[in-house]
Coordinates of C-alpha atoms in Angstrom, one line a residue:
Chain A
M1 CA 0.0 0.0 0.0
L2 CA 2.7 2.5 1.1
A3 CA 4.9 1.4 -1.7
R4 CA 2.2 2.0 -4.3
I5 CA 1.4 5.5 -2.9
G6 CA 5.2 6.2 -3.0
H7 CA 5.5 5.1 -6.7
I8 CA 2.5 7.2 -7.7
A9 CA 3.9 10.2 -5.7
Y10 CA 7.3 9.8 -7.3
N11 CA 5.8 9.6 -10.8
T12 CA 3.7 12.8 -10.1
Y13 CA 6.9 14.5 -8.9
R14 CA 8.7 13.3 -12.0
E15 CA 6.0 14.6 -14.3
A16 CA 6.1 18.0 -12.6
V17 CA 9.9 18.4 -12.7
R18 CA 9.9 17.5 -16.4
D19 CA 7.3 20.2 -17.2
R20 CA 8.8 23.3 -18.7
V21 CA 6.0 25.5 -17.2
L22 CA 7.2 24.7 -13.7
Y23 CA 10.7 25.9 -14.6
N24 CA 9.4 29.1 -16.1
L25 CA 7.4 29.8 -12.9
V26 CA 10.3 29.0 -10.6
F27 CA 12.6 31.1 -12.7
F28 CA 10.3 34.1 -12.5
A29 CA 9.9 33.6 -8.7
L30 CA 13.7 33.4 -8.3
L31 CA 14.1 36.5 -10.5
L32 CA 11.7 38.4 -8.4
V33 CA 13.2 37.2 -5.1
G34 CA 16.7 38.0 -6.4
S35 CA 15.8 41.5 -7.5
T36 CA 14.3 42.5 -4.1
P37 CA 17.5 44.2 -3.0
L38 CA 17.0 46.6 -5.8
F39 CA 13.5 47.5 -4.5
G40 CA 15.0 47.9 -1.1
Q41 CA 17.4 50.6 -2.3
I42 CA 14.4 52.8 -3.2
S43 CA 13.3 52.9 0.5
I44 CA 16.1 54.1 2.7
G45 CA 16.3 52.2 6.0
L46 CA 13.5 49.8 5.0
E47 CA 15.6 47.5 2.8
R48 CA 15.1 44.4 4.9
I49 CA 11.4 45.0 5.4
V50 CA 10.8 45.4 1.6
L51 CA 13.0 42.4 0.8
V52 CA 11.3 40.1 3.3
N53 CA 7.8 41.2 2.3
L54 CA 8.4 41.0 -1.4
G55 CA 10.5 37.8 -1.3
L56 CA 8.2 35.8 0.9
T57 CA 5.1 37.0 -0.9
S58 CA 6.6 35.9 -4.2
I59 CA 7.3 32.4 -2.8
S60 CA 3.7 32.2 -1.5
I61 CA 2.0 33.4 -4.7
F62 CA 4.2 31.5 -7.2
G63 CA 3.8 28.3 -5.1
T64 CA 0.1 28.8 -5.0
V65 CA -0.1 29.2 -8.7
I66 CA 2.0 26.1 -9.2
A67 CA -0.2 24.1 -6.7
I68 CA -3.4 25.1 -8.5
F69 CA -2.2 24.8 -12.1
I70 CA -0.6 21.4 -11.6
G71 CA -3.3 20.3 -9.1
I72 CA -6.2 20.9 -11.4
G73 CA -4.8 18.4 -13.9
L74 CA -3.8 15.8 -11.4
V75 CA -7.0 13.7 -11.9
S76 CA -8.7 15.3 -14.9
K77 CA -5.7 14.9 -17.2
E78 CA -5.3 11.3 -16.2
I79 CA -9.0 10.6 -17.0
E80 CA -8.9 12.6 -20.3
R81 CA -5.8 10.8 -21.5
K82 CA -6.9 7.5 -20.1
T83 CA -3.7 7.0 -18.3
L84 CA -5.7 6.4 -15.2
Y85 CA -7.3 3.3 -16.7
T86 CA -4.0 1.5 -16.9
V87 CA -3.2 2.5 -13.3
L88 CA -6.5 1.5 -11.8
S89 CA -6.6 -1.7 -13.7
R90 CA -3.7 -2.8 -11.5
P91 CA -4.0 -3.6 -7.8
V92 CA -4.2 0.1 -7.0
R93 CA -7.1 1.4 -4.9
R94 CA -8.5 4.7 -5.8
W95 CA -7.6 6.4 -2.5
E96 CA -4.0 5.2 -2.9
F97 CA -4.0 6.9 -6.3
L98 CA -5.3 10.2 -4.9
L99 CA -2.9 10.1 -1.9
G100 CA 0.0 9.4 -4.2
K101 CA -0.9 12.3 -6.4
Y102 CA -1.3 14.6 -3.4
F103 CA 2.1 13.6 -1.9
G104 CA 3.7 13.9 -5.3
L105 CA 2.6 17.5 -5.8
A106 CA 3.2 18.4 -2.1
G107 CA 6.8 17.1 -2.5
T108 CA 7.2 19.1 -5.7
L109 CA 6.1 22.2 -3.9
A110 CA 8.4 21.5 -1.0
V111 CA 11.4 21.1 -3.3
N112 CA 10.4 24.3 -5.2
T113 CA 10.0 26.2 -1.9
F114 CA 13.4 25.0 -0.8
F115 CA 15.1 26.4 -3.9
M116 CA 13.1 29.6 -3.7
A117 CA 14.0 29.9 0.0
I118 CA 17.7 29.5 -0.9
G119 CA 17.3 32.4 -3.4
F120 CA 15.6 34.5 -0.8
F121 CA 18.2 33.9 1.9
A122 CA 21.0 34.6 -0.7
A123 CA 19.3 38.0 -1.4
L124 CA 19.1 38.6 2.3
L125 CA 22.8 37.8 2.8
Y126 CA 23.7 40.1 -0.1
L127 CA 21.8 42.9 1.6
N128 CA 23.0 42.4 5.2
H129 CA 26.3 40.6 4.6
A130 CA 25.4 38.3 7.6
F131 CA 22.4 36.6 9.1
G132 CA 20.9 38.1 12.3
R133 CA 19.2 36.3 15.1
S134 CA 15.7 37.4 14.0
D135 CA 16.2 35.8 10.6
G136 CA 15.4 32.5 12.1
Q137 CA 11.8 33.7 12.3
L138 CA 11.8 33.8 8.5
L139 CA 12.0 30.0 8.5
V140 CA 8.7 30.0 10.5
A141 CA 7.1 32.2 7.9
I142 CA 8.3 29.8 5.1
Y143 CA 7.0 26.8 7.1
F144 CA 3.6 28.5 7.2
I145 CA 3.7 29.1 3.5
V146 CA 4.4 25.3 3.0
L147 CA 1.4 24.6 5.3
Q148 CA -0.7 26.8 3.0
F149 CA 0.5 24.8 0.0
L150 CA -0.6 21.6 1.7
I151 CA -4.1 23.0 2.2
I152 CA -4.4 24.5 -1.2
T153 CA -3.2 21.3 -2.9
A154 CA -5.8 19.2 -1.0
I155 CA -8.5 21.7 -2.0
T156 CA -7.5 21.7 -5.6
L157 CA -7.5 17.9 -5.6
L158 CA -11.0 18.0 -4.1
F159 CA -12.3 20.2 -6.8
S160 CA -10.6 18.4 -9.6
S161 CA -12.1 15.1 -8.4
F162 CA -15.5 16.2 -9.6
S163 CA -15.1 19.3 -11.7
S164 CA -13.5 20.5 -14.9
P165 CA -9.9 21.9 -14.8
L166 CA -11.1 25.5 -15.5
L167 CA -13.8 25.4 -12.8
S168 CA -11.4 23.7 -10.4
A169 CA -8.9 26.5 -10.9
L170 CA -11.5 29.2 -10.4
F171 CA -12.9 27.6 -7.2
A172 CA -9.4 27.1 -5.8
F173 CA -8.2 30.7 -6.5
A174 CA -11.5 32.0 -5.1
L175 CA -11.0 30.0 -1.9
F176 CA -7.4 31.0 -1.6
F177 CA -8.4 34.7 -1.9
I178 CA -11.4 34.4 0.5
G179 CA -9.2 32.3 2.9
N180 CA -6.8 35.2 3.2
F181 CA -9.7 37.3 4.6
A182 CA -11.2 34.7 6.9
D183 CA -10.6 36.9 9.9
D184 CA -12.3 39.8 8.2
L185 CA -15.3 37.6 7.5
R186 CA -15.5 36.8 11.2
G187 CA -15.4 40.5 11.9
L188 CA -18.2 41.0 9.4
A189 CA -20.3 38.3 11.1
G190 CA -19.8 40.1 14.4
I191 CA -21.7 43.2 13.1
L192 CA -24.4 41.2 11.3
K193 CA -27.5 39.8 13.0
G194 CA -29.8 36.8 12.8
T195 CA -29.5 34.3 9.9
Q196 CA -26.9 36.5 8.1
H197 CA -24.7 36.4 11.2
W198 CA -24.7 32.6 11.3
L199 CA -24.3 32.2 7.5
V200 CA -21.2 34.5 7.4
M201 CA -19.8 33.0 10.6
G202 CA -20.3 29.5 9.1
L203 CA -18.6 30.5 5.9
S204 CA -15.6 32.1 7.8
Y205 CA -15.0 28.7 9.5
L206 CA -15.5 26.7 6.3
V207 CA -12.9 28.5 4.2
P208 CA -9.3 27.9 5.0
N209 CA -7.9 30.5 7.4
F210 CA -4.9 31.5 5.4
G211 CA -4.8 34.9 7.3
A212 CA -3.6 33.1 10.4
M213 CA -0.8 31.6 8.4
N214 CA 0.4 34.8 6.9
V215 CA 3.1 36.2 9.3
I216 CA 5.2 37.8 6.5
S217 CA 4.6 41.3 7.7
Q218 CA 5.3 40.3 11.3
V219 CA 8.7 38.6 10.6
A220 CA 9.6 41.5 8.2
H221 CA 9.4 43.8 11.3
E222 CA 11.5 41.3 13.2
Q223 CA 8.6 40.3 15.6
A224 CA 8.7 36.8 17.0
V225 CA 6.1 34.2 16.1
S226 CA 4.7 32.4 19.1
G227 CA 5.2 28.6 19.5
A228 CA 1.5 28.3 20.2
L229 CA 0.7 29.7 16.7
V230 CA 3.1 27.3 15.1
L231 CA 1.4 24.4 16.9
Q232 CA -2.1 25.7 16.1
N233 CA -1.3 26.3 12.4
S234 CA 0.3 22.9 12.1
I235 CA -2.7 21.1 13.6
Y236 CA -5.1 23.2 11.6
A237 CA -3.3 22.5 8.3
L238 CA -3.2 18.8 9.1
F239 CA -6.9 18.7 9.9
Y240 CA -8.0 20.9 7.0
A241 CA -5.9 19.0 4.4
T242 CA -7.1 15.6 5.8
A243 CA -10.8 16.7 5.6
A244 CA -10.4 18.0 2.0
L245 CA -8.6 14.9 1.0
S246 CA -11.2 12.6 2.6
A247 CA -13.9 14.5 0.7
A248 CA -12.0 14.1 -2.5
I249 CA -11.6 10.4 -1.9
M250 CA -15.3 9.9 -1.1
I251 CA -16.2 11.6 -4.3
F252 CA -13.6 9.8 -6.4
E253 CA -14.4 6.4 -5.0
R254 CA -17.9 6.6 -6.5
R255 CA -17.0 8.2 -9.7
N256 CA -17.7 6.3 -13.0
L257 CA -14.7 6.9 -15.3
K258 CA -16.6 7.3 -18.6
Chain B
M1 CA -12.6 -23.1 -13.8
N2 CA -14.0 -20.1 -15.7
A3 CA -11.5 -17.2 -16.0
I4 CA -14.4 -14.7 -16.3
E5 CA -18.0 -15.1 -15.1
I6 CA -20.5 -12.3 -15.8
S7 CA -24.1 -12.5 -14.6
G8 CA -26.9 -10.1 -15.4
L9 CA -24.4 -7.2 -15.7
Q10 CA -26.2 -3.9 -16.5
K11 CA -25.0 -0.3 -16.8
S12 CA -27.4 2.6 -17.3
Y13 CA -26.9 6.3 -17.0
S14 CA -29.2 9.2 -16.2
V15 CA -29.0 11.6 -19.1
G16 CA -30.6 14.9 -20.0
F17 CA -30.7 18.3 -18.2
F18 CA -32.8 17.0 -15.3
R19 CA -31.2 13.5 -15.5
K20 CA -34.6 11.9 -15.8
T21 CA -34.0 9.9 -18.9
E22 CA -32.3 6.6 -18.4
K23 CA -29.9 5.4 -21.1
V24 CA -28.9 1.7 -21.0
A25 CA -25.3 1.2 -22.1
L26 CA -25.2 -2.5 -21.3
K27 CA -28.3 -4.7 -20.7
D28 CA -28.4 -7.9 -18.6
L29 CA -25.1 -9.4 -19.9
S30 CA -24.3 -12.9 -18.9
L31 CA -21.4 -14.9 -20.2
E32 CA -18.5 -17.1 -19.2
V33 CA -15.0 -17.2 -20.6
H34 CA -13.0 -20.4 -20.0
E35 CA -9.4 -20.4 -18.8
G36 CA -6.9 -20.4 -21.6
E37 CA -9.2 -19.4 -24.4
I38 CA -9.1 -16.4 -26.8
F39 CA -12.5 -14.8 -26.5
G40 CA -13.6 -12.3 -29.1
Y41 CA -16.0 -9.6 -28.0
L42 CA -17.5 -8.2 -31.2
G43 CA -19.8 -5.4 -31.9
P44 CA -20.1 -2.2 -33.9
N45 CA -19.0 1.1 -32.4
G46 CA -21.2 2.1 -29.5
A47 CA -22.3 -1.5 -28.9
G48 CA -21.2 -1.5 -25.2
K49 CA -17.8 -3.3 -25.6
T50 CA -15.7 -0.7 -23.9
T51 CA -18.4 -0.3 -21.2
T52 CA -18.1 -4.0 -20.4
L53 CA -14.3 -3.8 -20.2
K54 CA -14.5 -0.7 -17.9
L55 CA -17.0 -2.5 -15.6
L56 CA -14.7 -5.5 -15.4
M57 CA -11.7 -3.3 -14.7
G58 CA -13.5 -1.5 -11.9
L59 CA -13.4 1.8 -13.8
M60 CA -17.2 2.0 -13.7
F61 CA -19.7 0.5 -11.3
P62 CA -22.5 -1.7 -12.5
T63 CA -26.1 -0.7 -12.0
R64 CA -27.1 -4.4 -11.6
G65 CA -25.5 -7.8 -11.8
W66 CA -22.0 -9.1 -10.9
A67 CA -18.8 -10.3 -12.4
K68 CA -15.9 -12.5 -11.2
I69 CA -12.4 -12.8 -12.5
L70 CA -10.6 -16.0 -11.6
G71 CA -13.3 -16.7 -9.1
K72 CA -12.9 -13.4 -7.3
D73 CA -15.3 -10.5 -7.3
I74 CA -14.2 -7.6 -9.6
D75 CA -14.5 -5.2 -6.6
D76 CA -11.4 -6.9 -5.1
P77 CA -8.4 -4.9 -6.3
L78 CA -6.0 -7.8 -5.6
V79 CA -7.6 -9.7 -8.4
R80 CA -6.1 -7.2 -10.8
A81 CA -2.6 -8.3 -10.0
S82 CA -3.4 -11.2 -12.4
V83 CA -5.0 -9.0 -15.0
G84 CA -3.4 -7.0 -17.9
F85 CA -5.5 -4.3 -19.6
L86 CA -5.0 -2.4 -22.8
P87 CA -7.5 0.5 -23.3
E88 CA -8.6 1.6 -26.7
Q89 CA -6.3 4.1 -28.3
P90 CA -4.0 4.3 -25.3
Y91 CA -2.1 7.4 -24.4
F92 CA 0.7 7.2 -21.8
Y93 CA 2.7 9.6 -19.7
D94 CA 4.6 11.2 -22.5
Y95 CA 7.4 12.6 -20.3
L96 CA 8.5 9.0 -19.5
T97 CA 10.7 6.9 -21.6
A98 CA 9.4 3.5 -22.7
A99 CA 11.5 1.7 -20.1
E100 CA 10.5 4.1 -17.3
L101 CA 6.8 3.5 -18.2
L102 CA 7.1 -0.2 -18.0
E103 CA 9.0 -0.1 -14.8
Y104 CA 6.4 2.2 -13.3
Y105 CA 3.6 -0.2 -14.2
A106 CA 5.7 -3.1 -13.0
Q107 CA 6.1 -1.3 -9.6
L108 CA 2.3 -0.8 -9.4
S109 CA 1.7 -4.5 -10.1
G110 CA 4.0 -5.6 -7.4
V111 CA 6.9 -7.0 -9.6
P112 CA 10.0 -7.3 -7.3
A113 CA 12.5 -4.5 -7.7
K114 CA 15.3 -6.8 -8.9
E115 CA 13.2 -8.0 -11.9
R116 CA 11.7 -4.8 -13.1
G117 CA 14.4 -3.5 -15.4
A118 CA 15.0 -6.8 -17.1
R119 CA 11.3 -7.5 -17.4
A120 CA 10.7 -4.0 -19.0
R121 CA 13.5 -4.5 -21.5
K122 CA 12.3 -8.0 -22.4
M123 CA 8.7 -6.9 -22.9
L124 CA 9.8 -4.0 -25.1
E125 CA 11.8 -6.4 -27.2
R126 CA 8.9 -8.7 -27.4
V127 CA 6.6 -6.1 -28.9
G128 CA 9.2 -4.9 -31.3
L129 CA 10.4 -1.8 -29.5
A130 CA 13.9 -2.9 -28.8
G131 CA 16.2 0.1 -29.1
S132 CA 13.4 2.6 -28.1
E133 CA 13.9 2.0 -24.3
N134 CA 15.3 5.4 -23.7
T135 CA 13.0 7.3 -26.0
Q136 CA 10.3 9.5 -24.4
L137 CA 6.8 8.4 -25.3
R138 CA 6.0 11.9 -26.7
K139 CA 8.2 10.9 -29.7
F140 CA 6.4 7.6 -30.3
S141 CA 4.1 7.1 -33.3
K142 CA 0.6 5.8 -32.9
G143 CA 1.6 2.3 -33.8
M144 CA 4.6 2.4 -31.3
L145 CA 2.2 3.6 -28.6
Q146 CA -0.1 0.7 -29.3
R147 CA 2.9 -1.7 -28.9
A148 CA 4.0 0.1 -25.7
G149 CA 0.4 -0.4 -24.5
I150 CA 0.6 -4.1 -25.1
A151 CA 3.9 -4.3 -23.3
Q152 CA 2.5 -2.6 -20.2
A153 CA -0.4 -5.0 -20.2
I154 CA 1.9 -8.0 -20.1
V155 CA 4.9 -6.6 -18.1
H156 CA 3.7 -8.3 -14.8
D157 CA 3.0 -11.7 -16.5
P158 CA -0.8 -11.6 -16.0
K159 CA -3.0 -14.7 -16.3
I160 CA -5.8 -12.8 -18.1
L161 CA -5.5 -10.1 -20.7
F162 CA -8.2 -7.6 -21.6
L163 CA -7.5 -5.9 -24.9
D164 CA -9.8 -3.2 -26.2
E165 CA -9.4 -3.0 -29.9
P166 CA -5.7 -4.1 -29.8
M167 CA -5.2 -3.8 -33.6
S168 CA -6.6 -0.3 -34.0
G169 CA -4.2 2.2 -35.4
L170 CA -1.8 -0.4 -36.7
D171 CA -0.7 -0.9 -40.2
P172 CA -1.2 -4.4 -41.8
I173 CA 2.3 -5.5 -40.7
G174 CA 1.7 -4.3 -37.2
R175 CA -1.6 -6.0 -37.1
R176 CA -0.1 -9.2 -38.2
E177 CA 2.6 -8.9 -35.5
V178 CA 0.0 -8.2 -32.8
R179 CA -2.1 -11.2 -34.0
D180 CA 1.0 -13.4 -33.7
L181 CA 1.8 -12.0 -30.2
I182 CA -1.8 -12.7 -29.1
Q183 CA -1.4 -16.2 -30.4
E184 CA 1.9 -16.6 -28.6
L185 CA 0.4 -15.4 -25.3
H186 CA -2.4 -17.9 -25.8
D187 CA 0.1 -20.7 -26.4
E188 CA 1.6 -19.7 -23.0
G189 CA -1.7 -20.5 -21.4
K190 CA -3.0 -17.0 -20.9
T191 CA -6.7 -16.2 -21.3
I192 CA -7.4 -13.4 -23.7
F193 CA -10.5 -11.4 -23.9
F194 CA -10.4 -8.9 -26.7
S195 CA -12.9 -6.6 -28.2
T196 CA -12.8 -5.7 -31.8
H197 CA -14.9 -4.6 -34.7
I198 CA -12.4 -6.0 -37.2
L199 CA -14.0 -9.4 -37.8
S200 CA -11.2 -11.0 -39.8
D201 CA -9.0 -10.7 -36.7
A202 CA -11.6 -12.4 -34.5
E203 CA -12.2 -15.1 -37.1
T204 CA -8.4 -15.8 -37.3
L205 CA -7.7 -15.8 -33.6
C206 CA -10.7 -16.6 -31.5
D207 CA -11.9 -19.9 -29.9
R208 CA -15.2 -18.3 -29.1
V209 CA -16.9 -15.0 -29.8
A210 CA -19.8 -13.0 -28.5
V211 CA -21.7 -10.5 -30.6
L212 CA -23.0 -7.4 -28.9
N213 CA -25.2 -4.7 -30.3
K214 CA -26.9 -1.7 -28.6
G215 CA -25.8 -3.1 -25.2
E216 CA -27.4 -6.5 -25.7
L217 CA -25.8 -9.9 -26.3
R218 CA -26.9 -11.2 -29.8
G219 CA -25.0 -14.4 -30.0
I220 CA -22.2 -16.4 -28.4
G221 CA -20.4 -19.6 -29.3
V222 CA -17.5 -21.4 -30.9
V223 CA -16.6 -19.7 -34.2
A224 CA -16.8 -22.9 -36.3
D225 CA -20.2 -23.8 -34.8
L226 CA -21.6 -20.4 -35.4
L227 CA -20.5 -20.5 -39.0
A228 CA -21.6 -24.1 -39.5
D229 CA -25.1 -23.2 -38.3
S230 CA -25.7 -21.0 -41.2
G231 CA -23.5 -22.8 -43.7
N232 CA -26.2 -25.0 -45.3
K233 CA -25.6 -24.0 -48.9
V234 CA -23.4 -25.2 -51.7
E235 CA -21.9 -23.6 -54.8
V236 CA -22.3 -25.5 -58.0
V237 CA -20.3 -24.5 -61.1
W238 CA -20.9 -26.1 -64.5
Q239 CA -20.3 -25.5 -68.3
G240 CA -23.3 -25.2 -70.6
S241 CA -26.0 -22.6 -70.5
A242 CA -28.8 -25.0 -71.3
A243 CA -29.2 -26.1 -67.7
T244 CA -29.3 -22.6 -66.2
A245 CA -33.1 -22.1 -66.3
A246 CA -33.7 -25.5 -64.7
V247 CA -31.2 -24.9 -61.9
C248 CA -32.4 -21.4 -61.2
A249 CA -35.9 -22.7 -60.9
L250 CA -34.7 -24.6 -57.7
N251 CA -34.7 -21.3 -55.8
A252 CA -31.0 -20.8 -56.5
E253 CA -28.9 -17.7 -56.8
C254 CA -27.5 -17.9 -60.4
H255 CA -24.7 -16.1 -62.2
T256 CA -23.6 -16.8 -65.8
T257 CA -20.3 -15.7 -67.4
G258 CA -20.2 -16.9 -71.0
E259 CA -20.5 -20.7 -71.0
I260 CA -19.7 -20.9 -67.3
A261 CA -22.7 -20.9 -64.9
R262 CA -22.6 -20.7 -61.1
A263 CA -25.4 -21.3 -58.7
I264 CA -25.7 -21.2 -54.9
V265 CA -28.4 -23.7 -53.9
A266 CA -29.6 -25.2 -50.6
K267 CA -27.9 -28.5 -49.7
T268 CA -31.2 -30.2 -49.9
M269 CA -31.5 -29.2 -53.6
L270 CA -28.1 -30.3 -54.6
D271 CA -29.2 -33.7 -56.1
A272 CA -31.9 -32.0 -58.1
A273 CA -29.5 -29.4 -59.4
I274 CA -26.9 -32.0 -60.5
D275 CA -29.7 -34.0 -62.2
A276 CA -30.8 -30.9 -64.1
I277 CA -27.3 -30.2 -65.3
R278 CA -26.9 -33.9 -66.5
R279 CA -30.2 -33.8 -68.3
A280 CA -29.2 -30.7 -70.2
K281 CA -25.8 -32.4 -71.0
G282 CA -23.9 -29.7 -69.0
N283 CA -20.4 -30.4 -67.8
L284 CA -20.2 -30.2 -64.0
I285 CA -17.0 -28.4 -62.9
S286 CA -17.3 -28.2 -59.1
V287 CA -19.5 -28.5 -56.0
T288 CA -18.2 -26.5 -53.0
P289 CA -19.9 -26.0 -49.6
V290 CA -20.4 -22.3 -49.0
Q291 CA -18.5 -21.2 -45.9
T292 CA -20.3 -18.4 -44.1
T293 CA -17.9 -15.8 -42.9
L294 CA -18.0 -14.3 -39.4
E295 CA -19.0 -11.0 -41.1
E296 CA -22.1 -12.6 -42.6
Y297 CA -23.0 -14.1 -39.2
F298 CA -22.3 -10.8 -37.5
L299 CA -24.5 -8.8 -39.9
K300 CA -27.3 -11.4 -39.6
R301 CA -27.3 -11.2 -35.8
I302 CA -27.2 -7.4 -35.8
E303 CA -30.1 -7.2 -38.3
Q304 CA -32.1 -9.8 -36.3
G305 CA -31.6 -7.6 -33.3
A306 CA -32.7 -4.5 -35.1
T307 CA -35.8 -6.3 -36.4
A308 CA -36.7 -7.7 -33.0
G309 CA -36.4 -4.2 -31.6
G310 CA -39.1 -3.1 -34.1
N311 CA -36.7 -1.3 -36.3
A312 CA -36.9 -2.7 -39.8
K313 CA -34.2 -0.4 -41.1
A314 CA -30.8 -2.0 -41.5
D315 CA -28.5 -1.3 -38.6
S316 CA -25.9 1.3 -39.3
A317 CA -23.2 -0.8 -37.8
V318 CA -19.7 0.3 -38.8
L319 CA -17.7 -2.7 -39.8
E320 CA -14.2 -3.0 -40.8
V321 CA -13.2 -6.1 -42.7
K322 CA -9.5 -6.3 -43.3
T323 CA -7.3 -9.1 -44.4

């Protein structure tokens, strides 16, 4: 079982790293991260803040774009090209296939983030000539970005298990956008009353709370991130991704592959 | 033991905007395939052949009925370790090389790591792709992809092979090679279930065939028996036109070319036809039993089905008869 999931994950990773689109995206991300010291020079005394904000936001946005654009094709492309038929006609369970696909893409994103993080820290070193103590917090921000990728990949896989690639991409981007304002939704629910209050409150808990995982501004200003938040976000991401994957598996297990 | 048992298998879909109309893709299919035989599954395009294969492979779920492969329910994924499947017009991961593709499928089928590389190379050689091991599949022609498809279906040495239109997209030489390969696999003791609408392939290869049309089974049996059932006519050829009128009067189908006449008569009328030729002092040249082809049998079953369904119009079955 684990071996089959591993083989599918490795094949998914291999597909992603042999795709030229991925290299284009990573190249642009690295270019943006690498050029952040130039933006810093415009704002005297704020170089580090600008670099951290711009660099980490680039890693987050490019990673999300990669997660969604590769994620939407993970299942639909396999059905469209019938490659899934030759996989599922072997002793492979449908949930093993989905988990393999998920871990393959998650692995791809982790590797990409690693390389983009190297680019980011190189730019930081170029600017400051040395790493400070507070720079360790940047790793926490990057860890939170990876947690966001794990959630967004699971959501994309959920949508792609029953919807077309275009709609899956639209749904996933919309959810990513709304998720960044989950706290604001809760604030809105607070000033609403009756049914509207409960509807907006329910929605704010249903969408992924990416706002709580965005500590870029905080670490840019060299503020520490609490251990409690790290634990809370880790558990939240684990539960959210597991729930989204479970829903994807439930739908995919019943799907007729026409 | 039966390699495949199918009982009352049915698949229907809800179609239309409100999904209130039910479309039956496969209706109450029951058949058995014996171990070690080549079983041809025939039918025009849209007959339900691919639907049957998808149901057997667990890619679709039946509305009713059940099926077993090697005595195990098709829902059991472990049974698929003994099964090889070639979908119609296969398309594989084009970023992989042929050897990587086969190794990947061997991994998924549980082939031990030590054997995978050698097995992949051997299978590629067997399907005529030796030398293309390290070529990415995106550079393969349609015929090469079909061969790679057959190689992936046999890489784990399955007991049963399900092949959906295995000869489609191949040139005459390729089709001949695939036919020979299927025969070789059969000689090794494998059970082969293949769907086709190319009747000459089925006639050459199959021990038994089933004819399917519009989701319903129209006929099943040993090829020779099916053909013998309808082969009750003989062709009589003689010289001398004087006997033509008398022979044609026996409800025969007559053709005359110069002094040579030819008539197809029922076996029961053969003696009467020969007597008529002798009386007219004709010179009898030959008497040959008419061998009904699988194509004729197929068309007859399809037309019978159409008539039974209240549709007198000939079925618009798309047939391909190649040699």
